[in-house]
Structures are given as C-alpha cells and as structure tokens.
Short mmCIF file of C-alpha atoms and ligand atoms in Angstrom, two decimals:
data_model
loop_
_atom_site.label_atom_id
_atom_site.label_comp_id
_atom_site.label_asym_id
_atom_site.label_seq_id
_atom_site.Cartn_x
_atom_site.Cartn_y
_atom_site.Cartn_z
CA UNK G 25 -26.12 18.22 23.55
CA UNK G 26 -28.12 21.31 24.42
CA UNK G 27 -30.67 19.69 26.64
CA UNK G 28 -28.82 20.29 29.90
CA UNK G 29 -29.06 23.72 31.56
CA UNK G 30 -25.89 25.83 31.42
CA UNK G 31 -23.66 26.01 34.47
CA UNK G 32 -23.60 29.63 35.53
CA UNK G 33 -21.00 29.67 38.25
CA UNK G 34 -18.73 26.69 37.78
CA UNK G 35 -20.00 25.05 40.98
CA UNK G 36 -23.73 24.89 40.34
CA UNK G 37 -23.84 21.19 39.53
CA UNK G 38 -20.79 19.96 41.38
CA UNK G 39 -20.56 17.92 44.49
CA UNK G 40 -18.64 19.57 47.27
CA UNK G 41 -15.92 16.91 47.08
CA UNK G 42 -14.60 17.71 43.58
CA UNK G 43 -12.05 20.52 43.69
CA UNK G 44 -11.46 22.16 40.33
CA UNK G 45 -8.41 24.04 39.11
CA UNK G 46 -8.79 27.55 37.68
CA UNK G 47 -8.54 26.08 34.18
CA UNK G 48 -11.31 23.57 34.94
CA UNK G 49 -13.50 26.33 36.35
CA UNK G 50 -13.02 28.25 33.11
CA UNK G 51 -14.08 25.18 31.14
CA UNK G 52 -17.14 24.72 33.33
CA UNK G 53 -18.04 28.36 32.91
CA UNK G 54 -18.20 27.73 29.17
CA UNK G 55 -15.10 29.79 28.34
CA UNK G 56 -13.69 26.96 26.22
CA UNK G 57 -16.90 26.16 24.34
CA UNK G 58 -20.08 24.24 24.92
CA UNK G 59 -18.73 20.72 24.11
CA UNK G 60 -15.96 21.04 26.70
CA UNK G 61 -18.32 22.56 29.25
CA UNK G 62 -20.80 19.74 28.93
CA UNK G 63 -18.05 17.10 28.90
CA UNK G 64 -16.51 18.45 32.10
CA UNK G 65 -19.95 18.66 33.68
CA UNK G 66 -20.47 14.93 33.00
CA UNK G 67 -17.04 14.03 34.36
CA UNK G 68 -17.53 16.14 37.47
CA UNK G 69 -20.89 14.51 38.17
CA UNK G 70 -19.24 11.11 37.77
CA UNK G 71 -16.46 12.17 40.12
CA UNK G 72 -18.99 13.44 42.61
CA UNK G 73 -20.84 10.10 42.55
CA UNK G 74 -17.59 8.14 42.96
CA UNK G 75 -16.01 10.28 45.67
CA UNK G 76 -13.29 11.93 43.59
CA UNK G 77 -11.63 14.90 45.25
CA UNK G 78 -10.15 16.31 42.06
CA UNK G 79 -9.73 15.77 38.36
CA UNK G 80 -6.53 14.38 36.85
CA UNK G 81 -5.03 15.23 33.45
CA UNK G 82 -4.73 12.29 31.06
CA UNK G 83 -2.14 11.45 28.42
CA UNK G 84 -4.64 9.85 26.04
CA UNK G 85 -8.17 8.60 25.48
CA UNK G 86 -9.53 5.55 23.67
CA UNK G 87 -13.12 5.49 22.38
CA UNK G 88 -15.34 2.44 22.28
CA UNK G 89 -18.33 4.18 20.70
CA UNK G 90 -16.45 4.41 17.43
CA UNK G 91 -18.36 1.31 16.39
CA UNK G 92 -21.78 1.88 14.79
CA UNK G 93 -23.02 -1.24 16.60
CA UNK G 94 -22.32 0.51 19.91
CA UNK G 95 -22.86 4.16 18.92
CA UNK G 96 -25.97 3.68 16.79
CA UNK G 97 -27.88 6.66 15.39
CA UNK G 98 -27.51 8.47 18.72
CA UNK G 99 -23.75 8.38 18.25
CA UNK G 100 -23.98 9.86 14.78
CA UNK G 101 -26.18 12.63 16.20
CA UNK G 102 -23.75 13.35 19.05
CA UNK G 103 -20.66 13.38 16.82
CA UNK G 104 -22.45 15.55 14.25
CA UNK G 105 -23.35 18.13 16.88
CA UNK G 106 -19.80 18.15 18.18
CA UNK G 107 -18.44 18.74 14.69
CA UNK G 108 -20.95 21.56 14.10
CA UNK G 109 -19.85 23.14 17.38
CA UNK G 110 -16.22 22.96 16.29
CA UNK G 111 -15.13 20.46 18.96
CA UNK G 112 -11.75 18.74 18.79
CA UNK G 113 -10.25 16.12 21.07
CA UNK G 114 -7.75 17.63 23.48
CA UNK G 115 -5.45 14.65 23.92
CA UNK G 116 -4.23 11.79 21.75
CA UNK G 117 -7.39 9.76 21.12
CA UNK G 118 -7.76 6.46 19.27
CA UNK G 119 -10.73 4.47 17.97
CA UNK G 120 -11.81 0.96 18.96
CA UNK G 121 -12.80 -1.53 16.22
CA UNK G 122 -15.58 -0.34 13.96
CA UNK G 123 -18.52 -2.41 12.77
CA UNK G 124 -17.08 -3.06 9.32
CA UNK G 125 -13.83 -3.95 7.64
CA UNK G 126 -13.54 -0.67 5.71
CA UNK G 127 -11.80 -2.36 2.77
CA UNK G 128 -13.68 -5.65 2.62
CA UNK G 129 -17.14 -5.16 4.12
CA UNK G 130 -18.82 -6.66 1.05
CA UNK G 131 -16.89 -9.92 1.54
CA UNK G 132 -18.43 -10.16 5.00
CA UNK G 133 -21.98 -9.70 3.66
CA UNK G 134 -22.39 -6.39 5.50
CA UNK G 135 -25.49 -4.50 4.29
CA UNK G 136 -24.50 -1.39 2.31
CA UNK G 137 -26.64 0.98 4.38
CA UNK G 138 -25.06 -0.37 7.58
CA UNK G 139 -21.56 0.13 6.15
CA UNK G 140 -22.51 3.69 5.14
CA UNK G 141 -23.44 4.52 8.76
CA UNK G 142 -20.04 3.28 9.99
CA UNK G 143 -18.29 5.31 7.29
CA UNK G 144 -20.25 8.36 8.47
CA UNK G 145 -18.98 7.84 12.04
CA UNK G 146 -15.48 7.45 10.69
CA UNK G 147 -15.69 10.80 8.86
CA UNK G 148 -17.05 12.56 11.95
CA UNK G 149 -14.33 11.11 14.19
CA UNK G 150 -11.70 12.20 11.67
CA UNK G 151 -12.99 15.77 11.96
CA UNK G 152 -12.88 15.58 15.75
CA UNK G 153 -9.20 14.63 15.49
CA UNK G 154 -9.48 10.99 16.54
CA UNK G 155 -6.67 8.76 15.24
CA UNK G 156 -8.41 6.05 13.16
CA UNK G 157 -6.69 3.02 14.65
CA UNK G 158 -9.89 0.90 14.69
CA UNK G 159 -8.36 -1.52 17.11
CA UNK G 160 -8.79 -2.92 20.59
CA UNK G 161 -4.99 -3.08 20.87
CA UNK G 162 -4.16 0.64 20.53
CA UNK G 163 -1.20 0.08 22.85
CA UNK G 164 0.63 -1.69 20.00
CA UNK G 165 0.20 1.11 17.49
CA UNK G 166 -0.36 4.83 17.99
CA UNK G 167 -1.45 5.01 21.60
CA UNK G 168 1.31 3.49 23.72
CA UNK G 169 1.02 4.52 27.39
CA UNK G 170 3.88 4.73 29.85
CA UNK G 171 4.01 3.34 33.37
CA UNK G 172 2.11 5.56 35.80
CA UNK G 173 0.43 7.69 33.12
CA UNK G 174 -3.23 8.56 33.65
CA UNK G 175 -5.57 7.66 30.79
CA UNK G 176 -9.24 7.94 29.89
CA UNK G 177 -9.88 4.64 28.11
CA UNK G 178 -12.79 2.37 27.44
CA UNK G 179 -12.64 -1.09 25.75
CA UNK G 180 -12.35 -3.67 28.48
CA UNK G 181 -9.47 -5.64 26.95
CA UNK G 182 -7.39 -2.50 26.34
CA UNK G 183 -8.10 -1.07 29.79
CA UNK G 184 -6.99 -4.23 31.56
CA UNK G 185 -3.81 -4.43 29.46
CA UNK G 186 -2.91 -0.77 30.04
CA UNK G 187 -3.44 -1.04 33.80
CA UNK G 188 -1.95 -4.46 34.40
CA UNK G 189 0.81 -5.05 31.87
CA UNK G 190 1.97 -1.47 31.38
CA UNK G 191 1.10 -0.02 34.78
CA UNK G 192 -0.75 2.99 33.35
CA UNK G 193 -3.85 4.18 35.23
CA UNK G 194 -7.37 4.22 33.89
CA UNK G 195 -10.80 3.30 35.12
CA UNK G 196 -12.95 1.27 32.76
CA UNK G 197 -14.87 4.16 31.22
CA UNK G 198 -18.27 3.84 29.63
CA UNK G 199 -18.97 4.88 26.05
CA UNK G 200 -19.25 8.70 25.84
CA UNK G 201 -17.58 9.16 29.23
CA UNK G 202 -14.46 8.27 27.24
CA UNK G 203 -15.46 10.99 24.77
CA UNK G 204 -15.82 13.51 27.61
CA UNK G 205 -12.29 12.57 28.70
CA UNK G 206 -11.01 13.06 25.15
CA UNK G 207 -12.66 16.49 24.85
CA UNK G 208 -11.35 17.83 28.16
CA UNK G 209 -8.11 15.87 28.63
CA UNK G 210 -9.22 14.96 32.14
CA UNK G 211 -11.00 12.34 34.20
CA UNK G 212 -12.15 12.34 37.81
CA UNK G 213 -9.44 10.96 40.07
CA UNK G 214 -10.81 7.89 41.81
CA UNK G 215 -10.50 4.10 41.71
CA UNK G 216 -7.58 2.88 39.64
CA UNK G 217 -6.03 6.35 39.42
CA UNK G 218 -5.15 6.12 43.11
CA UNK G 219 -2.49 3.91 44.77
CA UNK G 220 -5.10 2.69 47.24
CA UNK G 221 -7.44 1.62 44.44
CA UNK G 222 -4.79 -0.56 42.80
CA UNK G 223 -4.09 -2.97 45.65
CA UNK G 224 -4.86 -6.64 45.12
CA UNK G 225 -7.93 -8.14 46.76
CA UNK G 226 -8.18 -11.85 45.88
CA UNK G 227 -5.21 -14.24 45.74
CA UNK G 228 -5.12 -17.07 43.18
CA UNK G 229 -2.50 -19.73 43.86
CA UNK G 230 -1.72 -22.06 40.97
CA UNK G 231 -0.82 -25.69 41.53
CA UNK G 232 2.85 -26.20 40.64
CA UNK G 233 1.93 -28.99 38.21
CA UNK G 234 0.05 -26.46 36.06
CA UNK G 235 3.34 -24.95 34.98
CA UNK G 236 3.72 -27.77 32.47
CA UNK G 237 0.48 -26.60 30.83
CA UNK G 238 1.36 -23.02 30.11
CA UNK G 239 0.43 -23.32 26.47
CA UNK G 240 -1.24 -20.29 24.93
CA UNK G 241 -4.79 -21.42 25.52
CA UNK G 242 -4.12 -21.87 29.23
CA UNK G 243 -4.05 -18.07 29.64
CA UNK G 244 -7.54 -17.24 28.33
CA UNK G 245 -8.94 -20.14 30.38
CA UNK G 246 -7.23 -18.93 33.55
CA UNK G 247 -8.40 -15.37 32.82
CA UNK G 248 -11.95 -16.58 32.32
CA UNK G 249 -11.83 -18.46 35.63
CA UNK G 250 -10.35 -15.48 37.48
CA UNK G 251 -12.94 -13.06 36.07
CA UNK G 252 -15.80 -15.33 37.07
CA UNK G 253 -14.56 -15.49 40.66
CA UNK G 254 -13.58 -11.87 41.30
CA UNK G 255 -16.17 -10.00 39.19
CA UNK G 256 -14.84 -6.41 39.53
CA UNK G 257 -12.30 -7.00 42.30
CA UNK G 258 -8.54 -6.95 41.73
CA UNK G 259 -7.03 -10.43 41.41
CA UNK G 260 -3.45 -11.35 42.22
CA UNK G 261 -2.23 -14.49 40.44
CA UNK G 262 0.75 -16.32 41.92
CA UNK G 263 2.51 -19.25 40.27
CA UNK G 264 2.91 -18.14 36.65
CA UNK G 265 6.61 -18.28 35.86
CA UNK G 266 6.63 -16.67 32.43
CA UNK G 267 4.19 -15.10 30.02
CA UNK G 268 4.40 -13.31 26.69
CA UNK G 269 2.57 -10.05 25.93
CA UNK G 270 0.09 -11.98 23.80
CA UNK G 271 -0.61 -14.41 26.63
CA UNK G 272 -1.16 -11.53 29.07
CA UNK G 273 -3.41 -9.86 26.50
CA UNK G 274 -5.49 -13.05 26.22
CA UNK G 275 -5.65 -13.52 29.99
CA UNK G 276 -6.80 -9.95 30.59
CA UNK G 277 -9.40 -9.91 27.82
CA UNK G 278 -10.98 -13.11 29.15
CA UNK G 279 -11.03 -11.86 32.75
CA UNK G 280 -12.56 -8.55 31.66
CA UNK G 281 -15.30 -10.42 29.77
CA UNK G 282 -16.29 -13.15 32.24
CA UNK G 283 -15.93 -10.63 35.08
CA UNK G 284 -15.27 -6.91 34.99
CA UNK G 285 -11.57 -7.05 35.75
CA UNK G 286 -9.86 -3.76 34.93
CA UNK G 287 -6.56 -4.49 36.69
CA UNK G 288 -4.84 -7.73 37.61
CA UNK G 289 -1.49 -8.42 39.19
CA UNK G 290 0.57 -11.43 38.15
CA UNK G 291 3.34 -11.98 40.64
CA UNK G 292 6.81 -11.67 39.11
CA UNK G 293 5.31 -10.73 35.74
CA UNK G 294 3.38 -7.44 35.93
CA UNK G 295 5.10 -4.23 37.06
CA UNK G 296 3.23 -3.54 40.30
CA UNK G 297 3.59 -7.11 41.56
CA UNK G 298 7.24 -8.01 41.99
CA UNK G 299 6.12 -9.90 45.10
CA UNK G 300 2.78 -11.02 46.55
CA UNK G 301 3.24 -8.43 49.30
CA UNK G 302 3.75 -5.62 46.80
CA UNK G 303 0.66 -6.68 44.83
CA UNK G 304 -1.51 -6.45 47.96
CA UNK G 305 0.16 -3.28 49.23
CA UNK G 306 -0.17 -4.30 52.87
CA UNK G 307 -3.73 -5.49 52.50
CA UNK G 308 -4.77 -8.99 53.57
CA UNK G 309 -6.39 -11.02 50.74
CA UNK G 310 -10.16 -11.13 51.19
CA UNK G 311 -10.17 -14.59 49.61
CA UNK G 312 -7.65 -17.24 48.54
CA UNK G 313 -8.42 -19.50 45.59
CA UNK G 314 -6.43 -22.60 44.63
CA UNK G 315 -6.36 -23.42 40.93
CA UNK G 316 -5.47 -26.88 39.69
CA UNK G 317 -6.00 -28.98 36.62
CA UNK G 318 -9.57 -29.88 37.62
CA UNK G 319 -10.65 -26.21 37.88
CA UNK G 320 -9.00 -25.36 34.54
CA UNK G 321 -10.71 -28.25 32.75
CA UNK G 322 -14.11 -27.37 34.24
CA UNK G 323 -13.85 -23.78 33.00
CA UNK G 324 -12.69 -24.90 29.55
CA UNK G 325 -15.80 -27.01 29.31
CA UNK G 326 -17.93 -24.05 30.29
CA UNK G 327 -16.27 -21.82 27.68
CA UNK G 328 -17.40 -24.16 24.93
CA UNK G 329 -16.72 -27.85 25.17
CA UNK G 330 -18.41 -28.81 21.91
CA UNK G 331 -16.50 -30.84 19.35
CA UNK G 332 -17.63 -31.74 15.86
CA UNK G 333 -18.51 -29.65 12.78
CA UNK G 334 -17.91 -25.88 12.74
CA UNK G 335 -18.81 -23.34 10.09
CA UNK G 336 -16.75 -20.37 11.29
CA UNK G 337 -13.43 -20.10 13.09
CA UNK G 338 -12.43 -16.82 14.72
CA UNK G 339 -8.93 -15.96 15.94
CA UNK G 340 -7.26 -12.63 16.64
CA UNK G 341 -9.33 -11.51 19.63
CA UNK G 342 -7.99 -9.19 20.94
CA UNK G 343 -6.55 -8.10 17.59
CA UNK G 344 -3.64 -10.27 16.52
CA UNK G 345 -0.02 -9.23 16.93
CA UNK G 346 2.61 -9.78 14.25
CA UNK G 347 3.83 -12.84 16.21
CA UNK G 348 0.35 -14.33 16.06
CA UNK G 349 0.11 -13.58 12.33
CA UNK G 350 3.38 -15.45 11.81
CA UNK G 351 1.96 -18.39 13.71
CA UNK G 352 -1.30 -18.47 11.73
CA UNK G 353 0.70 -18.36 8.48
CA UNK G 354 2.93 -21.22 9.64
CA UNK G 355 -0.08 -23.34 10.58
CA UNK G 356 -1.75 -22.62 7.23
CA UNK G 357 1.32 -23.04 5.00
CA UNK G 358 0.40 -25.37 2.15
CA UNK G 359 -3.07 -26.07 3.59
CA UNK G 360 -6.61 -25.19 2.48
CA UNK G 361 -9.53 -24.04 4.59
CA UNK G 362 -12.31 -26.63 4.35
CA UNK G 363 -15.12 -25.94 1.87
CA UNK G 364 -18.06 -24.35 3.66
CA UNK G 365 -15.92 -23.13 6.57
CA UNK G 366 -14.87 -19.52 7.13
CA UNK G 367 -11.59 -18.78 8.92
CA UNK G 368 -11.48 -15.13 9.95
CA UNK G 369 -8.38 -13.54 11.49
CA UNK G 370 -8.94 -10.18 13.22
CA UNK G 371 -6.14 -7.60 13.27
CA UNK G 372 -5.48 -3.89 12.95
CA UNK G 373 -4.23 -2.10 9.86
CA UNK G 374 -0.67 -1.72 11.13
CA UNK G 375 -0.25 -5.43 11.82
CA UNK G 376 -1.97 -6.23 8.52
CA UNK G 377 0.50 -4.03 6.61
CA UNK G 378 3.50 -5.58 8.35
CA UNK G 379 2.16 -9.11 7.88
CA UNK G 380 1.63 -8.35 4.19
CA UNK G 381 5.20 -7.07 3.86
CA UNK G 382 6.51 -10.20 5.55
CA UNK G 383 4.51 -12.54 3.29
CA UNK G 384 2.20 -13.89 6.00
CA UNK G 385 -0.94 -12.42 4.43
CA UNK G 386 -0.18 -14.13 1.12
CA UNK G 387 0.13 -17.50 2.88
CA UNK G 388 -3.03 -16.91 4.90
CA UNK G 389 -5.07 -15.85 1.88
CA UNK G 390 -3.69 -18.63 -0.32
CA UNK G 391 -5.11 -21.06 2.23
CA UNK G 392 -8.55 -19.46 1.87
CA UNK G 393 -8.63 -17.66 5.24
CA UNK G 394 -9.83 -14.04 5.42
CA UNK G 395 -8.33 -11.11 7.25
CA UNK G 396 -10.92 -9.09 9.12
CA UNK G 397 -9.23 -5.74 9.68
CA UNK G 398 -10.36 -2.93 11.98
CA UNK G 399 -13.34 -4.89 13.27
CA UNK G 400 -14.20 -8.33 14.64
CA UNK G 401 -16.91 -10.99 14.80
CA UNK G 402 -18.52 -9.31 17.80
CA UNK G 403 -18.84 -5.93 16.11
CA UNK G 404 -20.12 -6.92 12.66
CA UNK G 405 -23.65 -7.88 11.67
CA UNK G 406 -23.32 -11.60 10.85
CA UNK G 407 -26.97 -12.63 10.53
CA UNK G 408 -26.69 -13.13 6.77
CA UNK G 409 -24.23 -16.00 7.28
CA UNK G 410 -26.52 -18.26 9.30
CA UNK G 411 -23.60 -19.67 11.29
CA UNK G 412 -24.32 -22.41 13.82
CA UNK G 413 -21.03 -23.04 15.57
CA UNK G 414 -17.94 -20.88 15.99
CA UNK G 415 -14.58 -22.21 17.12
CA UNK G 416 -12.21 -19.78 18.81
CA UNK G 417 -9.07 -19.59 20.91
CA UNK G 418 -10.27 -16.37 22.59
CA UNK G 419 -11.83 -16.26 26.04
CA UNK G 420 -13.58 -13.00 25.15
CA UNK G 421 -15.09 -14.41 21.96
CA UNK G 422 -16.10 -17.53 23.90
CA UNK G 423 -17.95 -15.37 26.41
CA UNK G 424 -19.75 -13.12 23.93
CA UNK G 425 -20.29 -15.41 20.93
CA UNK G 426 -23.65 -16.89 22.02
CA UNK G 427 -25.16 -13.39 22.27
CA UNK G 428 -23.28 -11.36 19.64
CA UNK G 429 -22.69 -13.93 16.89
CA UNK G 430 -25.68 -16.00 18.04
CA UNK G 431 -23.96 -19.35 17.67
CA UNK G 432 -22.76 -22.16 19.86
CA UNK G 433 -19.07 -21.80 20.75
CA UNK G 434 -16.27 -24.34 20.75
CA UNK G 435 -13.21 -23.11 22.64
CA UNK G 436 -9.88 -24.64 21.65
CA UNK G 437 -6.18 -23.84 21.30
CA UNK G 438 -4.94 -21.80 18.34
CA UNK G 439 -3.56 -24.92 16.67
CA UNK G 440 -6.82 -26.80 17.18
CA UNK G 441 -8.82 -23.86 15.80
CA UNK G 442 -6.73 -23.64 12.63
CA UNK G 443 -6.94 -27.41 12.29
CA UNK G 444 -10.73 -27.18 12.67
CA UNK G 445 -10.83 -24.67 9.82
CA UNK G 446 -8.87 -27.11 7.66
CA UNK G 447 -10.85 -30.26 8.52
CA UNK G 448 -14.26 -28.64 9.12
CA UNK G 449 -14.54 -29.95 12.65
CA UNK G 450 -13.13 -29.42 16.12
CA UNK G 451 -11.46 -32.68 17.05
CA UNK G 452 -9.38 -31.68 20.03
CA UNK G 453 -8.99 -28.81 22.45
FE1 F3S J 511 -11.19 -6.81 20.22
FE2 F3S J 511 -13.45 -7.61 19.19
FE3 F3S J 511 -12.11 -9.18 20.77
S1 F3S J 511 -13.04 -5.61 20.02
S2 F3S J 511 -11.10 -7.81 22.19
S3 F3S J 511 -11.43 -8.47 18.74
S4 F3S J 511 -14.32 -8.94 20.79
#
C-alpha cells in the first residue's frame, strides 16, 4: 500500500478529463488518510483511462475479493495493512461468497489451513466494517439497491442483476477496484453510470413457439446463448412474456459468464425496456439475432450434454432464494440421495435461516443433501473429492465447472438435477 508515491497537489496523477470536487481533492491530498488517498488515486486513474469526466457518489459497494480463492495471500496483506492504517468502508459494503462454508467446512473436506486463511479474511473484513453477507445475491439481503442508484459492485451475477432487473447503475468492477469504491464511496462516472452507456446494442428476437418452453432451465440456456453472441455488448431480448426474479437471476448469471454482460434489457420485463424503442434509446441495433428451438438445443448441448452417472449435483447458483429452497424440499420429500452421490445446495445465511424455520432444511437434510452456505462449488477447493462429473441447472456453473471444479458438466433442469442425485445418473435434460 505504500509503494506508490504520494500525490502532492491533488492533480499530479490525474488525467485532465476527471474533474474532482473539493472533498475529492481533500481526499487526494491525503487529508482523509492514506487508504482513502490511494483508493481515490486508483479510481481516478481508472476514470482517466475510461474517459470519465467526474466521479459519482455510490450508495453501496460489493466485494468479490472476500474469497480467499480470489484474494489469496496478497488480499490478506492488503486487508491487514488497511486495518493497521485504521481504514473503514465509507458506504454500505457486502461480501461475496467466501471459500468455505464457515459452519461446515470440514464436511466439505476443506483443508484446515485453507479454512484458517478464509477466517482471517473474514476477521479483517469485519474490522473494515464490511457486512458479512457471503453471498452473490446481496440484493436479497442487506444490500438492496434502488432504481437509478449508483453502486460500486463486483461479482458478475450480482452486477448484471442490479443493473438489469433493478435498474441501479454499476460497472462490472474488478477485485480491489470494488474495495477502492468502498473506501471512498465513489466511482468514476463512465459506462453504465451514464444514460448513453445503457442503451441496447444487439436485438434478440425469440420465436413465438419458444413461449411454450419457458421452464426454468430455458432462462440460463438463453442467457448463455446471449452472452456468447454479445460478449460485453448490451443485449435486448424481445419475446419473453413473463419471468420470475429467479429466472432473471439465472439468465443474467449465465450471460455474464459465457460473455461479459453487465446489463441486459428484456422487453416488457426489465425497468428500462418497456418497449424495444426505449431499450435502444434511439439507437439502431448493430445486429439482430433470431432465436428458435434449434439454437436453444444447440447451446444446451454445448453447456453439457452428457447423460449417465454423476457423482456431484450442484444447485443454487447464484445462491438459492427461499422459493428455490421450497422447490428443492418438495422434490426431495420422502426421497434419498443415491449412495456415492453428493447433492449440494448453495445459499446464503439469511435464506438458510428462513428455510430452516419453514422446515425445508430438515426435509433436504433428511434426504441426504447438504447445504453449502456462504460459498459455492466454484469457490471451494474440491480436489480431495475426486469428482468426475457434475450435474447442474446453472448456466454459470456449467461455464466454469470444467476449470474450477475440474469435472465434466451435465446441464439439466432443476427437476432433472434432483432426480439425478436420487438415481445417480442424469437421464433427461
Ligand atoms: Fe454465486 Fe458461486 Fe454461482 S459465487 S453466482 S454460486 S459460481
């Protein structure tokens, strides 16, 4: 943290384009402490590189480097120095999933020294004032943005939900840029913070006969397809007649994984897209893409078309809602997970507590499934398990599983995944 030279004048390292307020100049002059000075310096350099004319105050931050897998030893060093320097986050700030289930890490064969490093990060973040939500769905718990609010968030699935479904405004921040936002309560104003940066670019038109297929697993598949096509552009999807929050969550997470989508518009569904014209804001689509049954089936195959034996089933990515917990419990009522198969359900502590109160956890655990709380398959070290094939209903898991879990992936609907956990094999999609 001390390796950069101090800014003497408040403009020494800034591009000419970034105009600072008096308060920001004070921060950059070091009047508010070294952590804030350095954080604002980083943000201003980012703004300079991206053509920002000013900074914008944010309502909240969300940190992805709360996970030891992402933060590593460097993260522990950074957080330790911040604590020593007396730093505190300036705005409401929440933590993404960690690399362990804090209550059950032994059940997941996590090495003790690895768990200890995650606990260390947790203690440091507590001191910095971060709310320990340990979830990729902070918008369901203690960090609920409002329409039009500016945010400084990382975590691709949360960013795309906040921008698209809520209509809040955040760029997809990198690890530690999110921390700089948390420390200063500001981000450079460019990209998705501006009206101009939120206009649709690519139009997806769904075949009318797809409307009969709007089952849950249609949404992650469509999101995966959209992300692959647009990469980091802004898609506008026309032809979806209805969608639940969980379906939009699944769509966005998949599009943010297979591409880098940070904002999508779904016509008639999301708040900045009451019409196609509104979604494009006067712009002409740079590309039009028709999506029919053939395209959907091709992408499903690509996401993991394998059938046959599985040894681990993962659902709850992004972290499960209480509605999803109810569904898992209903599907598992009176059933038993197959011997030799692990069924892991990822959720946050708030949903876990509610699901326990409502009796869903008892049903789930009686069936032999495990709750994986505050973390997920992609964040935990799973080498000790020697898994070969994972079945999932998540487009994001499907995308990352081959590299993070190191197994083959079978993508299927929620019902088919739970059934695979019960029978030991994926028999249908
Ligand atoms: Fe969340 Fe992990 Fe999925 S962070 S979005 S459950 S890969």
